[in-house]
């Protein structure tokens, strides 16, 4: 994505996390336990929705759903059937959305006694829409906050600049089209699921303020931040505060 964005400044790049891949991003990109997976889902949402261009949200990402566990008899995709068991296939990312854990088939079908095209994974029920609607810290709640931030901020009106990439740190900034030397937003992500990371705020830290959309961080001093595992910060230039008030 970053190479594409750098090479086609006058065009729009579309960001995609999952689509109909064999494994959802909450399971695919790194080994995670049940406690880490919601934080990783939030990090992915912040990272992608903070970028310029359009964005494709695939079903289940907004709930942080891991890939479903299916048996051979459950499969519908000819590709999946042909390659079983050597390839787990694409149907794992196509199972029903769990709307309500207390309803038959997770509330996905009107007739709870009738089987859906693909079965609902029982492990998805605790992540249902109804359950997450009651939790202001859920993955679903964060997606709503991040989409509201994106609507107000309009990242596509900025120029993207990749500031730093290491094994555990990804930092990019959104800069004024008229003055690309001046970052308006600085976004920093700790990609490690188990190690904190200390990073520098950047040039002229007194000119920036940490936005409320940030998660899992500590401010060490005016120049440095500690990002907790899978933590991230969005820093906004103070002269621009109010433009993206969510």
Backbone as a ProteinNet text record, in pm:
[ID]
protein_1_A
[PRIMARY]
XXXXXXXXXXXXXXXXXXXXXXXXXXXXXXXXXXXXXXXXXXXXXXXXXXXXXXXXXXXXXXXXXXXXXXXXXXXXXXXXXXXXXXXXXXXXXXXXXXXXXXXXXXXXXXXXXXXXXXXXXXXXXXXXXXXXXXXXXXXXXXXXXXXXXXXXXXXXXXXXXXXXXXXXXXXXXXXXXXXXXXXXXXXXXXXXXXXXXXXXXXXXXXXXXXXXXXXXXXXXXXXXXXXXXXXXXXXXXXXXXXXXXX
[TERTIARY]
83.6	0	86.6	187.3	268.5	347.5	397.3	467.5	373.1	251.5	153.6	117.3	93.3	56.9	167.8	291.7	404.7	420.2	376.3	398.1	286.1	167.4	54.4	-13.9	55.8	6.5	-126.4	-152.4	-271.2	-390.2	-377.3	-485.4	-523.5	-632.8	-684.6	-648.5	-593.2	-560.4	-668.9	-709.2	-810.7	-743.8	-770.8	-715.4	-810.4	-756.5	-835.6	-759.6	-826.5	-762.1	-780.5	-901.2	-931.5	-984.4	-1097.4	-1178	-1209.9	-1230.2	-1271.1	-1149.2	-1053	-932.3	-957.4	-870.3	-890.8	-894.7	-819.9	-811.4	-834.3	-923.9	-948.6	-824.3	-811.5	-688	-666.8	-776.2	-761.4	-693.7	-688.3	-618.9	-493.3	-488	-388.6	-252.8	-249.8	-127.3	-27.8	-72.9	18.6	-55.6	15.4	-51.5	-95.6	-222.3	-278.3	-365.4	-370.3	-464.7	-593.2	-691.7	-822	-815	-717.6	-703.8	-639.2	-548.8	-477.6	-558.5	-647.2	-714.3	-796.4	-872.8	-946.1	-853.1	-741	-647	-587.2	-558.9	-504.2	-607.3	-733.8	-839.5	-852.3	-840.4	-847	-726.8	-608.2	-489.5	-504.5	-553.4	-573.3	-673.7	-781.1	-881.1	-819.9	-743	-681.5	-579.4	-498.7	-393.1	-452.6	-551	-605.7	-698.8	-782.7	-878.6	-811.7	-689	-614.7	-546.6	-546.4	-476.2	-563.7	-500.4	-575.6	-630.7	-722.5	-780.9	-910.1	-969.7	-1091.9	-1056.7	-1157.8	-1133.4	-1247.2	-1213.6	-1314	-1319.4	-1434.8	-1455.3	-1526.2	-1458.5	-1515.8	-1592.8	-1701.6	-1788.4	-1710.1	-1737.8	-1674.2	-1554.7	-1492.7	-1378.6	-1420.3	-1539.9	-1586.1	-1619.3	-1626.7	-1649.1	-1521	-1414.8	-1290	-1301.7	-1382.8	-1404.2	-1278.2	-1236.4	-1130.8	-1191.2	-1106.9	-1156.3	-1239.3	-1347.2	-1434.8	-1368.6	-1404.7	-1359.1	-1469.4	-1438.3	-1536.6	-1486.7	-1581.6	-1551.7	-1565.5	-1512.8	-1518.5	-1662.7	-1753.8	-1893.2	-1960.7	-1902.7	-1961.9	-1930.9	-1827.8	-1775.8	-1871.5	-1871.4	-1951.4	-1864.2	-1755.8	-1668.2	-1596.3	-1611	-1542.3	-1390.4	-1334.7	-1191.4	-1154.2	-1232.4	-1206.2	-1217.8	-1322.1	-1346	-1232	-1186.9	-1082	-950.1	-921.6	-791.5	-794.6	-910	-917.1	-834.8	-759.2	-741	-612.8	-549.1	-419.4	-433.5	-548.3	-574.9	-710.3	-714.8	-838.9	-945.8	-909	-1007.4	-1064.8	-1158.7	-1215.3	-1345.4	-1413.2	-1541.8	-1527.9	-1410.2	-1390.4	-1413.2	-1401.3	-1423.5	-1560.7	-1649.2	-1779.6	-1896.4	-1871.3	-1978	-2068.4	-2187.9	-2284.3	-2231.6	-2275.4	-2247.4	-2329.7	-2268.2	-2345.4	-2411.8	-2541.3	-2611.9	-2649.2	-2697.2	-2741.9	-2715.2	-2630.2	-2591	-2707.3	-2813.7	-2926.1	-3033.8	-3015.9	-3113.5	-3059.5	-3151.5	-3111.8	-3028.4	-2923.6	-2831	-2774.1	-2760.1	-2701.2	-2783.2	-2911.9	-2996.8	-2974.3	-2897.9	-2865.6	-2982.1	-3059.2	-3172.7	-3303.3	-3409.9	-3541.1	-3590.3	-3572.7	-3614.1	-3492.9	-3491.3	-3375.3	-3359.6	-3466.1	-3456.1	-3403.6	-3385.3	-3338.6	-3189.9	-3112.1	-2967.7	-2935.4	-2833.4	-2785.6	-2692.8	-2659.3	-2576.8	-2444.2	-2379.4	-2263	-2299	-2248.5	-2285.2	-2218.4	-2285.5	-2228.3	-2129.4	-2012.6	-1914.4	-1957.4	-1982.2	-2023.5	-1922.9	-1795.6	-1695.1	-1714.4	-1797	-1823.7	-1935.9	-2015.5	-2132.2	-2097	-1989.4	-1955.9	-1918.3	-1891.1	-1854.2	-1971.3	-2092.2	-2209.5	-2228.2	-2303.9	-2334.1	-2404.9	-2505.8	-2580.9	-2491.1	-2398.5	-2306.3	-2213.8	-2157	-2062.6	-2131.3	-2257.8	-2332	-2341.6	-2327.8	-2339.1	-2204.3	-2098.6	-1963.2	-1898.3	-1877.1	-1819.6	-1672.9	-1609.6	-1469.5	-1455.2	-1564.5	-1560.2	-1496.1	-1462.6	-1408.3	-1510.7	-1637.3	-1742.1	-1753.7	-1749.1	-1755.4	-1637.7	-1518.9	-1402.6	-1414.5	-1463.6	-1482.1	-1574.9	-1679.9	-1771.7	-1700.7	-1619.6	-1545	-1444.3	-1376.3	-1273.8	-1335.7	-1451	-1518.2	-1567.7	-1614.1	-1654.1	-1532.5	-1418.9	-1294.6	-1257.3	-1264.7	-1227.2	-1318.6	-1448.2	-1542.9	-1512.7	-1475.9	-1446.5	-1308.4	-1210.6	-1072.1	-1045.8	-1109	-1091	-942.8	-882.5	-739.7	-700.2	-793.1	-759.1	-728.8	-758.2	-723.1	-578.1	-509	-370.3	-275.9	-149	-44.2	16.9	27.3	80.9	233.6	295	440.4	474.7	556.9	601	722.5	709.4	815	914.8	866	956.8	890	967.2	918.9	1028.7	1000.7	1092.3	1014.6	1076.3	1007.8	884.2	886	773.4	707.1	767.6	711.2	675.1	553.6	512.2	465.4	524.2	487.8	466	350.9	327.2	262.3	266	206.7	120.7	21.9	-63.9	-23.7	15.6	73.5	-8.9	5.2	-64.9	-20.4	-116.2	-80.6	-0.4	-33	37.1	174.6	187.4	315.1	348.4	396.8	423	532.3	607.4	711.3	652	525.4	461	357.3	384	282.5	166.5	45	-75.3	-116.3	-105	-129	-5.6	35.3	140.7	79.3	94.5	30.8	138.3	140.3	244.7	180.9	232	171.5	277.7	250.5	336.6	280.3	352.7	304.6	332.6	402.1	434.2	315.9	278.5	167.8	206.8	336.6	376.9	485.2	541.4	648.5	609.1	626.2	604	713.9	690.1	782.3	785.5	905.2	920.6	960.6	889.9	919.5	914.8	983.2	986.4	861	808.1	688.6	716.6	829.2	863.6	912.7	934.4	981.8	876.7	923.3	833.8	716.3	744.7	635.8	536.9	581.6	490.9	377.6	390	287.6	180.6	195	102.8	29.1	-91.8	-174.7	-225	-225.2	-271	-422.7	-468.2	-611.6	-676.9	-806.9	-880.2	-891.8	-868.7	-881.8	-765.1	-659.5	-541.1	-576	-497.9	-523.2	-391.3	-390.9	-283	-146.9	-133.8	-7.7	12.5	135.6	170.7	259.8	240.3	327.6	444.1	565.2	685	722.1	733.2	756.6	709.4	746.4	696.8	753.6	865.6	931.2	908.2	871.3	864.3	731.3	689.3	569	604.3	535.1	545.6	418.2	435.4	322.9	319.3	210.4	194.5	175.3	185.4	167.1	39.1	54.6	-53.8	-119.5	-45.1	-95.4	-63.1	-131.4	-107.7	-151.8	-93.2	-130.7	-149.7	-245.9	-267.7	-243.2	-146.6	-112.8	-150.6	-223	-269.4	-201.1	-159.2	-100.8	-204.8	-166.6	-262.5	-334.8	-270.9	-338.9	-452.9	-454.9	-559.2	-667.9	-652	-748.9	-885.5	-986.9	-1121.1	-1169.4	-1072.3	-1111.3	-1164.1	-1106.3	-1147.2	-1206.3	-1285.2	-1347.9	-1462	-1450.6	-1553.1	-1627.8
-120.2	0	124.5	129.7	249.2	274.5	167.8	183.3	234.3	181.5	225.9	371.3	408.9	546.3	642.6	602.5	687.7	702.7	601	602.8	665.3	681.5	736.3	845.4	955.5	1065.2	1120.8	1114.2	1177.5	1082.7	963.8	866	819.1	746.7	699.6	552.6	520.9	383.3	329.1	205	141.6	44.3	59.6	-28.3	-142.7	-265.4	-384.6	-465.9	-502.1	-584.7	-732.8	-775	-917.6	-964.8	-914.3	-966.2	-1114.1	-1194.8	-1334.3	-1425.3	-1388.7	-1468.5	-1588.5	-1689.5	-1807.8	-1776.7	-1676.1	-1647.8	-1499.9	-1464.6	-1324.8	-1262.4	-1129	-1065.1	-1079.9	-1094.6	-1111.5	-1243.7	-1335.9	-1462.9	-1475.6	-1401.6	-1427.9	-1363.2	-1239.5	-1161.5	-1195	-1243.2	-1284.2	-1374.9	-1464.6	-1550	-1466.7	-1476.4	-1395.6	-1481.9	-1445.3	-1511.3	-1428.4	-1477.6	-1411.1	-1272.6	-1248.7	-1117.6	-1017.1	-1063.8	-974.7	-940.8	-1031.5	-1015.5	-886.4	-845.1	-717.9	-597.9	-596.6	-485.4	-481.7	-599.4	-604.3	-557.8	-595.8	-551.9	-399.9	-340	-193.9	-128.8	-187.4	-133.7	-136.7	-247.8	-257.3	-153.2	-133.9	-34.4	104.7	138.4	271.2	289.8	187.2	197.8	220	139.2	148	267.5	295.1	404.5	540.7	542.8	668.2	705.2	614.5	637.6	709.3	783.2	840.9	730.9	768.4	672	614	523.6	458.1	332.2	276.2	161.3	61.8	-66.6	-172.8	-245.6	-241.7	-310.2	-442.2	-552.9	-684.3	-733.1	-805.5	-849.5	-920.6	-882.4	-944.6	-868.4	-783.8	-705.4	-611	-552.4	-455.6	-521.1	-654.8	-727.8	-793.5	-788.3	-855.7	-1007.1	-1057.9	-1202.6	-1274.3	-1379.7	-1466.5	-1556.6	-1626.3	-1718.9	-1829.3	-1866.3	-1971.8	-2108.2	-2197.1	-2335.9	-2418.6	-2477.4	-2556.5	-2698.9	-2789.7	-2928.4	-2950.6	-3060.3	-3090.3	-3090	-3143.8	-3151.7	-3013.9	-2912.3	-2778.7	-2700	-2738.7	-2657.3	-2651	-2535.1	-2513.7	-2476.6	-2410.4	-2361.2	-2479.3	-2497.2	-2608.7	-2605.2	-2485.5	-2470.3	-2527.7	-2496	-2544.6	-2697.5	-2749.5	-2894.7	-2969	-2916.8	-2983.3	-2988.3	-2885.5	-2876.6	-2923.7	-2961.1	-3010.8	-3140.3	-3160.8	-3071.8	-2987.9	-2986.4	-2918.7	-2766.5	-2716.6	-2573.5	-2554.4	-2466.6	-2450.7	-2373.8	-2307.6	-2250.4	-2115.8	-2069.5	-1935.3	-1929.6	-2042	-2041.3	-1998	-2010.4	-1972.7	-1824.3	-1744.1	-1599.3	-1558.1	-1656	-1626.1	-1671	-1710.8	-1762.5	-1649.1	-1680.4	-1577.4	-1482.9	-1358.8	-1259.7	-1294.7	-1295.9	-1321.6	-1192.5	-1181.5	-1059.1	-1062	-1175.5	-1184	-1326.3	-1337.8	-1469.5	-1545.4	-1474.8	-1539.6	-1587.1	-1562.2	-1606.8	-1726.5	-1804.8	-1918.3	-1876.4	-1953.1	-1922.6	-1781.3	-1734.8	-1603.4	-1488.4	-1511.5	-1405.2	-1378.3	-1464.6	-1440.1	-1475.5	-1577.9	-1618.8	-1598.5	-1571.7	-1552.1	-1682.1	-1790	-1921.7	-1986.5	-1984.7	-2036.1	-2187.5	-2254.1	-2398.3	-2440.7	-2342.3	-2373.3	-2340.5	-2434.3	-2414.9	-2307.1	-2227.8	-2127.5	-2193.8	-2120	-2175.1	-2227.5	-2150.2	-2194.2	-2186.3	-2274.6	-2271.3	-2156.9	-2111.6	-2011.3	-2079.1	-2020.1	-2073.9	-2035.8	-2131.5	-2098.3	-2007.8	-2014.3	-1929.3	-1781.8	-1751.7	-1613.2	-1550.6	-1633.2	-1580.9	-1478.8	-1498.4	-1396.1	-1260.5	-1257.7	-1132.9	-1075.7	-1114.2	-1071.6	-920	-871.6	-728.1	-682.3	-757.8	-718.8	-709.4	-803.9	-800.8	-680.8	-655.7	-544.3	-408.2	-402.3	-276.8	-230.3	-323.7	-289.1	-253.8	-258.9	-237.6	-121.1	-10.6	108.6	89.7	-18.1	-46.2	-160.6	-203	-316.4	-276.9	-377.5	-353	-278.6	-317.5	-251.8	-104.8	-74.5	65.4	144.9	82.2	153.4	178.4	81.1	102.9	221.5	231.7	345.7	477.5	478.8	600.1	634.3	530.3	553.8	599	544.2	587.8	731.8	769.5	908.7	1000.8	957.7	1036	1053.3	944.4	949.6	1043.8	1039.8	1125.2	1272.7	1306.2	1445	1488.2	1398.2	1433.8	1433.6	1341.2	1327.7	1311.5	1196.1	1175.3	1194.9	1175.6	1188.3	1331.7	1427.8	1566.5	1596	1497.7	1515.7	1433.7	1463.5	1385.9	1290.4	1163.4	1061.4	1060.8	1051.2	1039.6	928.2	832.5	724.6	775.1	785.8	844.7	741.9	623.3	522.5	385.7	285.6	147.8	58.9	-9.6	-108.2	-237.7	-333.6	-461.2	-444	-345.7	-328.6	-191.5	-95.1	39.6	75.9	126.3	185.1	327.4	424.2	563.8	631.2	693.6	773.6	905.5	1001.1	1131.2	1174.8	1255.8	1318.9	1464.7	1509.8	1642.8	1728.9	1858.9	1954.9	1941.5	1943	1938.5	2062.2	2174.6	2298.8	2305.3	2247.2	2249.1	2107.1	2021.4	1881.4	1863.8	1968.3	1957.7	1966.2	2003.9	2022.2	1912.5	1819	1718	1779.7	1742.7	1785.7	1677.7	1553.2	1438	1348.5	1299.5	1198.6	1075.7	959.7	836.8	731	672.8	577.6	451.8	334.7	207	110.1	47.5	-59.6	-192.1	-257.8	-381.1	-505.1	-488.5	-603.9	-637.8	-767.1	-806.3	-823.7	-817.4	-843.4	-752	-659.9	-573.1	-426.3	-347.2	-202.5	-139	-16.9	51.5	199.1	252.6	395.8	463.3	566.6	636.8	787.1	858.6	1004.2	1062	1166	1229.6	1281.6	1349.5	1405.3	1547.1	1614.9	1752.9	1844.8	1937.4	2035.6	1970	1882.3	1810.1	1902.2	2021.3	2114.1	2161.3	2139	2182	2076.4	1959.1	1849.3	1806.5	1759.1	1710.3	1570.9	1481.2	1343.7	1342	1281.7	1275	1163	1178.6	1082.9	944.9	934.6	805.6	713.3	766	686.7	582.2	472.9	364.2	307.2	269.5	192.2	261.2	371.7	445.5	516	554	637.9	751.4	869.6	980.7	983.5	954.6	951.8	1094	1181.8	1324.3	1396.7	1523.8	1601.1	1552.5	1478.5	1434.8	1288.4	1205.3	1061.4	1002.6	897.8	822.5	675.7	609.1	464.6	404.8	326.2	254.7	115.5	82.2	-51.6	-151.1	-281.5	-378.3	-353.2	-341.2	-314.6	-178.7	-88.5	46.3	139	253.3	349.7	488.2	588.7	727.5	804.8	894.9	992.6	1129.7	1201.7	1334.4	1439.1	1541.3	1644.9	1777.7	1846.8	1979.5	2071.5	2143.3	2219.3	2325.8	2383.8	2486.8	2427.6	2292	2225.3	2165.3	2169.7	2108	2175.6	2093.5	2143.4	2097.4	2075.3	2027.5	1885.1	1805.5	1665	1637.2	1731.2	1709.2	1612.2	1495.5	1390.4	1380.5
0	0	0	88.8	99.3	-28.4	-92.4	-218.1	-326.1	-328.4	-427	-405.1	-280.4	-248.3	-287.7	-268	-301.1	-452	-527.5	-670.6	-751.8	-693.1	-768.7	-688.7	-672.3	-589.7	-638.6	-770.1	-825	-834.7	-776.5	-784.3	-644	-637.6	-508.9	-488.5	-372.8	-338	-244.9	-266.1	-182.7	-86.7	42.2	143.7	174.8	184.3	215	318.5	426.8	528.4	500.6	464.6	461.5	327.6	279.9	168.7	195.2	93.4	116	122.4	202.5	216	305.8	300	383	532.1	575.5	718.5	742.2	834	866.9	928.4	913.2	958.4	1108.5	1184.7	1329.4	1365.3	1268.8	1289.3	1203.8	1091.3	989.2	1015.5	1060.9	1055.7	1165.2	1278.2	1384.3	1482.1	1551.6	1650.9	1770.4	1804.7	1913	2002	2130.6	2219.9	2226.4	2298.7	2302.7	2365.2	2453.6	2515.9	2421.1	2335.3	2243.6	2118.7	2077.8	1949.3	1939.1	2042.2	2029.1	2012.7	2083.6	2069.5	1929.4	1873.8	1739.1	1636.7	1655.9	1564.9	1567.1	1684.4	1694.9	1627.6	1647.1	1582.4	1430.4	1376	1231.4	1182.8	1258.2	1219.7	1216.5	1319.8	1325.9	1214.7	1191.2	1090.8	951.9	913.6	778.8	761.7	860.9	847	861.3	910.1	917.5	787.4	689.2	563.5	461.1	369.8	257.3	167.3	81	-11.5	42.2	-33.9	9.5	88.5	153.8	241.3	228.9	214.3	208.5	342.6	405.7	533.2	505.5	534.7	507.6	630	606.2	714.9	825.9	947.4	1062.5	1115.2	1031.1	1079.4	1190.9	1175.5	1274.6	1408.6	1410.9	1535.8	1586.6	1507	1543.9	1538.1	1445.8	1438.8	1389.8	1458.7	1404.3	1297	1224	1122	1186.3	1118.6	1170.1	1156.6	1246.2	1238.8	1173.4	1057.6	983.9	963.2	953.1	921.7	770.5	723.3	579.6	529	606.3	563.2	555	620	620.6	493.7	421.6	312.1	193.8	126.3	5.3	-114.5	-89.6	-195.7	-262.6	-394.1	-462.3	-443	-437.5	-413.8	-277.4	-176.4	-40.6	-34.5	-98.8	-96.5	-165.1	-278.8	-355.4	-280	-201	-134.1	11.2	60.9	199.5	212.7	321.3	436.3	428.8	311	298.5	299.2	255.7	258.7	325.8	425.4	502.5	425.9	316.3	226	264.2	179	190.3	269.3	281.7	352.9	498.4	555.8	696.7	721.1	613.9	627.8	576.8	552.8	492.7	579.1	701	786.6	835.3	886.4	926	1034	1026	1129.9	1254.1	1373.1	1496.2	1545.1	1523.1	1563.6	1711.8	1759.1	1898.5	1948.3	2050.1	2099.2	2161.6	2200.9	2267.8	2171	2041.6	1943.2	1865.3	1810.2	1730	1610.2	1584	1474.9	1486.3	1610.7	1634.3	1580.8	1553.1	1499.2	1351.9	1284.9	1143.6	1051.8	1086.1	1003.6	1079.5	1005.9	1068	1129.3	1057.7	1106	1173.5	1305.6	1378.6	1363.7	1318.3	1301.8	1165.6	1077	942.4	931.8	878.8	868.9	765.8	796	701.3	599.5	495.4	386.8	441.6	526.5	603.3	750.9	833.6	975.6	1049.6	1153.2	1242.2	1336.5	1351.8	1446	1587.5	1677.5	1814.7	1886.7	1847.3	1909.7	1877	1776.6	1740.1	1823.6	1889.7	1962.3	2070.8	2149.2	2249.2	2188.4	2056.6	1988.8	1909.9	1944.3	1868.1	1871.9	1774.5	1767.3	1894.7	1939.1	2058.2	2180.9	2194.7	2309	2301.8	2184.3	2171.5	2178	2142.4	2154.8	2299.7	2394.2	2537.2	2598.5	2518.9	2570.6	2495.9	2566.8	2503.4	2465.2	2514	2481	2380.6	2320.9	2228.8	2096.4	2017	1882.8	1797.6	1806.7	1729.2	1766.7	1895.1	1939.2	1884.5	1883.9	1833.1	1682.7	1608	1464.1	1439.1	1516.5	1499.2	1528.7	1635.6	1669.1	1559.6	1509	1407.8	1276.2	1240.2	1118.2	1131.7	1251.1	1274.4	1263.5	1320.1	1308.6	1161.5	1085.1	943.1	864.8	894.7	824.8	849.2	972.5	1005.8	956.9	968.8	936	786.2	712.6	569.1	532.5	566.4	539.1	393.2	300.6	158.7	118.1	204.9	174.4	211.3	268.5	309.5	220.8	234.6	168.9	270	231.6	321.3	315.9	432.5	441.1	539.7	496.2	585	662	792.4	874.6	925.8	965.5	1020.3	1016.9	978.4	978.6	1034	1144.2	1200.3	1219.3	1283.5	1307.1	1393.2	1483.8	1575.6	1567.6	1500.1	1493.9	1350.7	1333.6	1206.7	1237	1170	1192	1057.1	1041.8	921.4	962.5	873.2	901.2	784.1	814.6	715.6	709.5	589.8	575.2	480.9	500.7	417	272	179.2	37.7	-1.5	60.9	27.7	92.3	214.4	285.9	332.4	240.9	276.8	380.5	410.2	513.2	653.9	663.6	793.7	818.3	911.1	944	1021	982.7	1055.2	1155	1111.5	1198.7	1197.1	1313.4	1324	1389.8	1324.7	1369.6	1392.5	1512.3	1549.2	1606.9	1563.5	1598.6	1649.1	1762.9	1814	1763.9	1675.3	1613.3	1696.9	1808.7	1893.3	1983.4	1991.6	2078.5	2224.8	2255.2	2393.7	2447.9	2367.4	2415.3	2402.3	2509.1	2496.7	2412.6	2369.4	2280.1	2315.6	2333.5	2359	2228.6	2190.8	2066.5	2089.5	2003.3	2012.4	1949.2	2011.6	1957.4	1817.1	1798.5	1668.5	1683.7	1571.5	1578.2	1640.6	1722	1785.7	1858.3	1954.5	2021.4	2092.1	2128.4	2197	2106	1975.5	1881.2	1858.4	1922.9	1896.5	2022.9	2001.9	2111.7	2077.4	2177.1	2155.5	2139.8	2031.2	2003.5	2084.6	2111.5	2195.1	2131.6	2000.9	1933.9	1966.7	2027.4	2062.8	2168.3	2171.8	2265	2319	2447.3	2511	2498.5	2565.4	2564.4	2698.5	2724.6	2839.1	2789.5	2841.7	2804.3	2902	2852.2	2936.6	2976.7	2879.8	2902	2777.4	2762.5	2648.7	2516.1	2520.8	2396.8	2362.4	2461.4	2437.3	2483.7	2411.4	2444.4	2459.4	2549.2	2559.3	2501	2393.9	2335.9	2397	2462.8	2518.8	2404.1	2430.1	2321.9	2242	2109	2015.7	2040.8	2103.4	2127.5	2011.4	2005.8	1898.4	1943.6	1881.7	1911.5	1781.5	1785.1	1678.7	1740.6	1688.2	1740.2	1635.9	1679.5	1588.3	1618.6	1511.9	1528.9	1591.7	1693.9	1773.1	1693.2	1592.9	1513	1431.5	1417.8	1340.1	1426.8	1558.4	1648.1	1631.6	1618.6	1591	1455.3	1362.2	1231.1	1237.4	1329	1339.4	1477.4	1525.4	1656	1640.3	1705.7	1695.2	1826.8
[MASK]
++++++++++++++++++++++++++++++++++++++++++++++++++++++++++++++++++++++++++++++++++++++++++++++++++++++++++++++++++++++++++++++++++++++++++++++++++++++++++++++++++++++++++++++++++++++++++++++++++++++++++++++++++++++++++++++++++++++++++++++++++++++

